[in-house]
Coordinates of C-alpha atoms in Angstrom, one line a residue:
M58 CA 2.0 23.6 33.1
P59 CA 5.2 25.6 31.3
G60 CA 7.2 22.6 31.0
A61 CA 4.6 20.4 29.7
R62 CA 4.3 23.5 26.6
R63 CA 8.0 23.4 26.2
S64 CA 8.1 19.2 26.2
G65 CA 5.3 19.8 23.8
S66 CA 6.7 22.3 21.5
V67 CA 10.1 20.5 21.5
V68 CA 8.9 17.1 20.1
H69 CA 6.2 18.9 17.4
L70 CA 9.8 20.9 16.0
V71 CA 11.3 16.7 16.2
G72 CA 8.2 15.3 14.4
A73 CA 8.5 18.6 12.0
L74 CA 11.9 18.1 11.4
A75 CA 12.0 14.6 11.1
G76 CA 9.0 14.8 8.8
C77 CA 11.4 16.6 5.9
V78 CA 13.8 13.5 5.9
V79 CA 10.7 10.9 6.0
G80 CA 10.0 12.8 2.8
L81 CA 13.1 13.6 1.3
V82 CA 13.7 9.8 1.8
G83 CA 10.4 8.8 1.0
G84 CA 11.1 11.0 -1.8
A85 CA 14.3 9.6 -3.0
F86 CA 12.8 6.4 -2.8
R87 CA 9.6 6.8 -5.0
W88 CA 12.6 8.4 -7.3
C89 CA 14.0 5.2 -7.5
L90 CA 11.6 2.8 -7.8
E91 CA 10.5 4.6 -11.0
R92 CA 13.4 4.5 -12.6
A93 CA 13.8 0.8 -12.0
E94 CA 9.9 0.5 -13.4
T95 CA 11.5 2.3 -16.3
L96 CA 14.7 0.3 -17.0
R97 CA 12.8 -3.0 -16.5
G98 CA 9.8 -1.7 -19.3
S99 CA 13.0 -1.2 -21.7
L100 CA 14.3 -4.9 -20.9
L101 CA 10.9 -6.0 -22.0
D102 CA 10.7 -3.8 -24.7
A103 CA 14.2 -5.3 -25.7
S104 CA 13.5 -9.2 -24.9
R105 CA 10.4 -9.6 -27.4
D106 CA 12.6 -9.1 -30.2
L107 CA 14.2 -12.0 -29.0
G108 CA 11.2 -14.7 -29.9
V109 CA 10.0 -17.2 -27.2
A110 CA 14.2 -16.7 -26.1
G111 CA 13.1 -13.2 -25.2
L112 CA 10.5 -15.3 -22.1
L113 CA 13.7 -15.4 -19.9
V114 CA 14.7 -12.2 -20.0
P115 CA 11.6 -11.3 -17.8
V116 CA 11.9 -14.7 -15.8
A117 CA 15.8 -14.2 -15.5
L118 CA 15.2 -10.7 -13.8
A119 CA 12.4 -10.8 -11.7
A120 CA 13.5 -14.4 -9.9
G121 CA 16.6 -13.0 -9.8
G122 CA 15.7 -9.3 -8.0
A123 CA 13.2 -11.5 -5.4
A124 CA 15.9 -13.7 -4.4
L125 CA 17.7 -10.9 -4.1
A126 CA 15.5 -9.3 -2.6
C127 CA 14.2 -12.0 -0.1
A128 CA 18.6 -12.3 0.8
I129 CA 18.3 -9.0 2.5
A130 CA 15.4 -9.4 4.4
R131 CA 16.4 -12.8 5.6
R132 CA 19.6 -10.6 7.0
V133 CA 17.5 -8.4 7.9
P134 CA 14.2 -10.0 8.8
A135 CA 11.8 -6.3 10.0
A136 CA 12.8 -5.5 6.3
A137 CA 10.4 -8.6 5.2
G138 CA 6.9 -7.7 3.9
S139 CA 4.6 -4.2 4.9
G140 CA 6.0 -3.5 7.8
I141 CA 2.3 -1.7 8.9
Q142 CA 1.5 -4.7 11.3
D143 CA 5.3 -3.8 12.9
V144 CA 4.0 -0.2 13.2
E145 CA 0.9 -1.5 14.3
A146 CA 2.1 -4.0 17.3
V147 CA 5.0 -1.0 18.7
W148 CA 1.7 0.8 19.0
H149 CA -0.2 -1.8 21.0
G150 CA 3.4 -2.4 23.0
E151 CA 3.6 -5.8 21.5
R152 CA 7.1 -4.7 20.1
E153 CA 10.0 -2.4 20.8
P154 CA 10.2 0.9 18.5
P155 CA 12.8 -0.4 15.3
R156 CA 16.1 1.3 15.2
L157 CA 17.3 3.2 11.9
W158 CA 20.0 1.2 11.2
P159 CA 19.7 -1.2 9.3
L160 CA 16.5 -1.2 8.8
V161 CA 16.0 1.7 6.4
P162 CA 19.3 1.1 4.2
A163 CA 16.8 -3.1 3.8
K164 CA 14.2 -1.9 3.5
F165 CA 14.9 1.0 1.1
V166 CA 17.4 -1.2 -0.9
G167 CA 15.2 -4.9 -0.9
G168 CA 12.3 -2.7 -2.0
V169 CA 13.6 -1.2 -5.0
I170 CA 15.5 -4.3 -6.1
A171 CA 11.9 -6.8 -5.2
M172 CA 9.2 -4.3 -7.5
G173 CA 11.8 -2.9 -10.3
S174 CA 12.7 -6.5 -11.3
G175 CA 8.4 -6.9 -11.6
L176 CA 6.9 -8.1 -8.1
L177 CA 3.4 -7.2 -7.3
L178 CA 4.2 -5.0 -4.6
G179 CA 3.7 -1.9 -3.5
R180 CA 5.5 1.2 -2.0
E181 CA 3.8 2.5 0.5
G182 CA 4.3 -0.8 3.4
P183 CA 8.5 0.1 2.6
T184 CA 7.8 3.8 3.1
V185 CA 5.3 3.5 6.0
H186 CA 7.8 1.3 7.8
M187 CA 11.2 3.7 7.6
G188 CA 9.1 6.4 8.3
A189 CA 8.1 5.0 11.6
A190 CA 11.8 4.2 12.0
I191 CA 13.0 7.8 11.1
G192 CA 10.3 8.9 13.7
T193 CA 11.3 7.0 16.3
E194 CA 15.4 7.6 15.7
A195 CA 14.5 11.1 16.2
G196 CA 12.8 10.9 19.1
R197 CA 16.4 9.3 20.4
R198 CA 18.7 11.4 19.2
T199 CA 16.6 13.7 21.1
R200 CA 16.2 12.4 24.4
L201 CA 12.9 11.9 24.2
D202 CA 10.7 10.2 26.6
E203 CA 9.4 6.5 25.6
R204 CA 5.7 7.8 25.0
D205 CA 6.8 10.6 22.8
V206 CA 9.1 8.2 21.0
T207 CA 5.8 5.9 20.4
L208 CA 3.8 8.9 19.1
L209 CA 6.6 10.1 16.9
H210 CA 6.7 6.3 15.4
T211 CA 3.2 6.2 14.9
S212 CA 2.9 9.7 13.4
L213 CA 6.3 9.3 10.6
A214 CA 4.3 6.1 9.7
G215 CA 1.5 8.0 9.1
A216 CA 4.1 10.8 6.8
G217 CA 5.6 8.3 5.1
L218 CA 2.4 6.7 3.1
A219 CA 1.5 10.1 2.9
V220 CA 5.1 10.1 0.6
A221 CA 4.1 7.4 -1.4
F222 CA 1.0 8.2 -2.9
T223 CA 0.8 12.2 -1.9
A224 CA -1.4 11.6 0.0
P225 CA -1.0 13.9 3.2
L226 CA -5.2 13.9 4.2
G227 CA -4.6 10.1 3.8
G228 CA -1.7 9.3 5.6
A229 CA -3.8 11.4 8.9
V230 CA -6.3 9.1 8.4
F231 CA -4.5 5.8 8.3
V232 CA -2.8 6.8 11.5
F233 CA -6.0 7.9 13.5
E234 CA -8.3 4.9 11.6
E235 CA -6.0 2.0 10.7
V236 CA -3.1 1.8 13.4
T237 CA -4.0 3.7 16.7
R238 CA -8.0 3.1 15.8
T239 CA -8.3 6.6 18.2
V240 CA -7.7 10.7 18.2
R241 CA -5.7 12.5 20.4
A242 CA -4.6 16.0 20.7
R243 CA -0.9 15.0 20.7
L244 CA -1.0 12.8 18.3
V245 CA -3.3 14.6 15.8
L246 CA -0.2 17.5 16.1
L247 CA 2.1 15.7 15.8
T248 CA 0.5 13.5 12.6
L249 CA -0.4 16.4 11.2
I250 CA 3.2 18.2 11.0
G251 CA 5.0 15.2 10.2
T252 CA 2.6 14.9 7.0
A253 CA 2.7 18.7 5.5
T254 CA 6.5 18.8 6.1
A255 CA 6.9 15.3 4.5
V256 CA 4.4 15.7 1.6
G257 CA 6.5 19.2 1.2
C258 CA 9.8 18.0 1.2
A259 CA 9.0 14.6 -1.5
Q260 CA 7.3 17.4 -3.9
L261 CA 10.7 18.8 -4.1
I262 CA 12.0 15.5 -5.6
L263 CA 9.0 14.5 -7.2
G264 CA 6.6 17.7 -8.1
D265 CA 2.9 18.0 -6.5
R266 CA 1.6 15.8 -9.1
T267 CA -1.5 13.4 -7.9
V268 CA -0.6 10.0 -8.0
F269 CA -3.4 9.4 -11.3
A270 CA -4.9 12.4 -13.8
M271 CA -8.4 10.9 -13.7
P272 CA -10.6 13.7 -16.0
D273 CA -13.0 14.8 -13.3
P274 CA -15.9 13.2 -14.1
V275 CA -19.6 13.9 -13.8
P276 CA -21.2 12.8 -10.8
P277 CA -23.4 9.6 -11.3
P278 CA -27.4 10.0 -10.9
L279 CA -28.8 9.2 -7.4
A280 CA -30.8 7.0 -8.5
L281 CA -26.8 4.2 -8.9
L282 CA -26.9 4.7 -5.4
P283 CA -28.1 1.7 -5.0
V284 CA -26.2 0.0 -7.5
F285 CA -23.0 1.4 -5.6
L286 CA -24.0 -0.6 -2.7
L287 CA -24.5 -3.5 -4.5
L288 CA -20.7 -3.0 -5.5
G289 CA -19.1 -2.5 -2.6
A290 CA -21.7 -5.2 -1.6
A291 CA -19.6 -8.0 -4.0
T292 CA -16.0 -5.8 -3.3
G293 CA -16.7 -7.1 0.1
V294 CA -16.9 -11.0 -0.4
L295 CA -13.9 -10.3 -3.0
G296 CA -12.2 -8.9 0.0
V297 CA -12.4 -11.5 2.3
G298 CA -11.3 -14.3 -0.3
Y299 CA -8.0 -12.1 -1.3
N300 CA -7.3 -11.9 2.8
R301 CA -7.8 -15.3 3.2
L302 CA -5.7 -15.6 -0.1
V303 CA -3.2 -13.3 2.0
V304 CA -2.8 -15.3 4.9
G305 CA -3.1 -18.9 2.8
A306 CA 0.0 -17.8 0.8
L307 CA 2.4 -17.1 3.7
A308 CA 1.0 -20.1 5.6
Y309 CA 1.7 -22.9 2.3
C310 CA 5.5 -21.1 1.6
D311 CA 5.8 -21.6 5.5
G312 CA 5.1 -25.2 5.0
V313 CA 7.2 -25.7 2.0
T314 CA 10.6 -26.3 3.9
R315 CA 13.1 -28.3 1.8
V316 CA 13.5 -24.8 -0.6
G317 CA 15.0 -22.5 1.5
P318 CA 13.2 -19.1 1.6
V319 CA 15.7 -17.3 -1.2
A320 CA 14.9 -19.9 -3.6
R321 CA 11.4 -20.1 -2.5
A322 CA 11.2 -16.4 -3.4
A323 CA 13.6 -17.1 -7.0
V324 CA 10.6 -19.6 -7.8
I325 CA 8.1 -17.2 -7.6
G326 CA 9.7 -14.3 -8.8
A327 CA 10.2 -16.7 -12.2
V328 CA 6.3 -17.3 -12.4
V329 CA 5.9 -12.7 -12.3
G330 CA 8.7 -12.5 -14.5
L331 CA 7.0 -15.3 -17.0
L332 CA 3.4 -13.3 -16.7
L333 CA 6.1 -10.3 -17.6
G334 CA 6.6 -11.6 -20.3
I335 CA 3.2 -12.6 -21.4
D336 CA 1.6 -8.8 -20.4
P337 CA 4.4 -6.3 -18.4
S338 CA 0.4 -5.4 -17.0
L339 CA 0.2 -8.7 -15.2
G340 CA 3.4 -8.0 -13.0
G341 CA 4.1 -4.6 -11.8
G342 CA 2.4 -3.1 -8.4
G343 CA 0.0 -2.0 -10.7
E344 CA 0.1 1.9 -11.2
Q345 CA 0.3 2.0 -14.2
L346 CA -2.7 -0.2 -14.9
S347 CA -4.7 1.5 -12.3
G348 CA -4.0 4.7 -13.5
L349 CA -5.4 4.1 -17.5
L350 CA -8.4 2.8 -15.9
V351 CA -9.0 5.6 -14.0
D352 CA -8.4 8.0 -16.9
G353 CA -10.6 5.4 -18.8
E354 CA -8.2 3.7 -21.2
V355 CA -10.7 -0.1 -20.3
P356 CA -10.1 -3.1 -21.7
V357 CA -12.8 -5.4 -23.6
V358 CA -14.2 -7.4 -20.5
T359 CA -12.2 -10.5 -21.0
V360 CA -9.1 -8.5 -20.6
L361 CA -10.2 -7.5 -17.3
A362 CA -10.7 -10.3 -16.5
G363 CA -7.9 -11.7 -17.2
Y364 CA -5.8 -9.4 -15.0
L365 CA -8.2 -9.4 -12.5
V366 CA -7.8 -13.3 -12.2
V367 CA -4.3 -13.2 -12.7
R368 CA -3.3 -10.8 -10.0
F369 CA -5.7 -11.5 -7.7
V370 CA -3.8 -14.7 -7.6
A371 CA 0.0 -13.1 -7.8
G372 CA -0.3 -10.5 -5.4
P373 CA -0.5 -12.5 -2.6
L374 CA 2.5 -15.0 -4.3
S375 CA 4.3 -12.3 -4.5
Y376 CA 3.6 -11.4 -1.0
A377 CA 4.8 -15.0 0.5
A378 CA 8.4 -14.2 -1.2
G379 CA 9.1 -12.4 2.2
A380 CA 10.2 -9.7 -0.1
P381 CA 9.8 -5.7 1.6
G382 CA 7.5 -4.3 0.0
G383 CA 3.5 -3.5 0.5
L384 CA -0.2 -4.5 -0.3
F385 CA -1.7 -1.4 -1.3
A386 CA -1.0 -0.3 -4.4
P387 CA -1.5 -4.0 -5.4
L388 CA -5.3 -4.0 -3.9
L389 CA -6.0 -0.8 -5.3
A390 CA -4.9 -2.0 -8.8
L391 CA -7.1 -4.7 -7.8
G392 CA -10.3 -3.2 -7.0
A393 CA -9.7 -0.6 -10.5
L394 CA -9.8 -3.7 -12.1
W395 CA -13.1 -5.0 -10.6
G396 CA -14.7 -1.5 -10.5
A397 CA -13.9 -1.8 -14.5
L398 CA -15.1 -4.8 -14.7
L399 CA -18.4 -4.8 -12.3
H400 CA -19.3 -1.6 -14.7
G401 CA -18.1 -3.6 -18.1
L402 CA -20.8 -6.7 -17.4
A403 CA -23.8 -4.2 -16.0
D404 CA -23.0 -1.5 -19.2
P405 CA -26.1 -2.4 -21.2
V406 CA -28.4 -1.5 -18.0
L407 CA -26.9 1.4 -17.2
P408 CA -27.9 5.3 -17.9
G409 CA -26.2 7.3 -20.6
G410 CA -23.0 8.7 -19.8
T411 CA -21.9 6.2 -16.7
G412 CA -18.2 6.2 -17.0
A413 CA -16.1 2.9 -16.3
A414 CA -13.5 5.3 -15.3
S415 CA -16.3 6.4 -11.5
F416 CA -16.6 2.2 -11.2
A417 CA -12.4 1.7 -11.1
A418 CA -11.8 4.6 -8.9
V419 CA -14.9 3.5 -6.6
G420 CA -13.8 -0.5 -7.2
M421 CA -10.1 1.1 -5.3
A422 CA -11.6 2.8 -2.8
A423 CA -13.9 -0.1 -2.0
L424 CA -11.5 -3.4 -2.1
F425 CA -8.9 -1.0 -0.1
A426 CA -11.7 -1.1 2.8
A427 CA -13.3 -4.5 2.5
V428 CA -9.3 -5.6 2.8
V429 CA -7.8 -3.3 5.4
R430 CA -11.2 -2.2 7.3
A431 CA -10.7 1.6 6.8
P432 CA -13.1 3.2 4.9
L433 CA -12.1 6.3 5.6
T434 CA -8.7 5.9 4.9
G435 CA -10.1 4.1 1.2
V436 CA -12.0 7.4 1.0
V437 CA -9.9 9.8 1.0
L438 CA -6.8 7.8 -0.9
V439 CA -8.5 7.7 -3.7
V440 CA -10.0 11.4 -3.6
E441 CA -6.2 12.8 -3.0
M442 CA -4.9 10.1 -5.6
T443 CA -7.8 11.4 -8.6
G444 CA -8.0 14.8 -7.2
T445 CA -11.5 14.8 -7.9
T446 CA -13.7 14.7 -5.1
S447 CA -16.9 14.7 -7.6
L448 CA -17.4 10.5 -6.5
L449 CA -17.2 11.0 -2.8
V450 CA -21.0 10.0 -2.2
P451 CA -20.6 6.7 -4.1
L452 CA -17.3 6.3 -2.5
L453 CA -18.8 6.3 0.7
T454 CA -21.9 4.2 0.0
A455 CA -19.4 2.0 -1.5
C456 CA -17.3 1.3 1.1
F457 CA -19.8 1.0 3.5
A458 CA -21.5 -2.1 1.4
A459 CA -17.8 -3.6 1.0
T460 CA -17.0 -2.7 5.2
L461 CA -19.8 -3.9 6.5
T462 CA -20.0 -7.8 4.1
A463 CA -16.5 -8.6 5.2
D464 CA -17.5 -8.1 9.1
R465 CA -21.2 -9.9 8.8
L466 CA -18.5 -12.4 6.7
G467 CA -16.3 -13.0 10.0
S468 CA -13.4 -11.6 7.9
V469 CA -10.5 -10.3 10.2
P470 CA -8.5 -7.2 8.8
V471 CA -5.6 -8.3 7.2
Y472 CA -3.3 -6.2 9.2
D473 CA -4.7 -8.4 12.1
T474 CA -4.2 -11.1 10.8
L475 CA -0.5 -10.5 9.9
R476 CA 0.5 -9.0 12.9
V477 CA -0.8 -12.4 15.2
R478 CA 0.6 -13.8 12.8
M479 CA 4.4 -12.3 13.2
A480 CA 3.9 -12.7 17.4
R481 CA 3.2 -15.9 17.1
S482 CA 6.5 -16.7 14.9
S483 CA 8.8 -14.0 16.9

């Protein structure tokens, strides 16, 4: 027993220190992404002065960025895509935990290039995967046994998600609900210390602000709960369609053998670049768009519908480019658009004072729940990202309905599908 206690103390210390590294690496990654997005915005603004010829600037930027990011992922195959399915595969014993080198540099640089050029990808995938690799490396360097190495790999993946969205509790719940689907004392303690130190160190770089500055909304009346139940059910149907489109886009691109993967990524990037030239909100991870919607700055219904349709297709297309990047952030933006659109359509019959921002926030969590099939994680992420708890009851109601609907329609959670697909291709 004394030896077991010493072993536990060592692994907790290693987890805390590794969490600090995850926070610094993840914080630097977010900082670089912010600078890259600012630079992209400046280039897009300047290109508008060139008239029609100015469309070539975003097209060249996104095509070149997608091709370069894909080329990096071709050199380091584990760096392609989200990486969350890789983390889950390690937990299930289907893969060995990854090495820090060359995965982390490839994921970092490739992710900044891919997302900075405008592809509809999320920063959480790379930070989750980098966090897992850092946890693995820390465990191996300190000569812990394989069981503890796997625990560090998994718990520090949650720390990566926590850093991506400044959501320590969300990162922890993600580990228990999505990755492991279990709660064990040793895993809980490692995850808590890892996410706490990671977010604390990331705040040294990013500050302690929430992702979205959402004004605290007035809680919707209880009479509206059936409305949120219907919203959740409709979102479940949308989530099933999105899952199928993600997998279908990957399968279609794999079937295009006449064009090499890098050239294919360049074509996808060119399409996204054209969208960026038309309207910057049609590309990118969508954080700024989500922020505007939950802040109550909502366009007219026709514009919302246009954004929704384009991003619904462009998100899976961007993921099929094979560049480093995740699904969460574009998914949250899509959910915010969906919620705001449903509010706009139902507004004439809703009670006065029911704001679109509330529907946007609930839509974010509900679509996440439908696609990932992790409703509690979706609720906690949205609460931490917006800094408000007044929508907890509508969030829980909608996420319940979205998850149940997607299950009843026979849809498999997206990362389960991607993990099976990865195993077949390896």
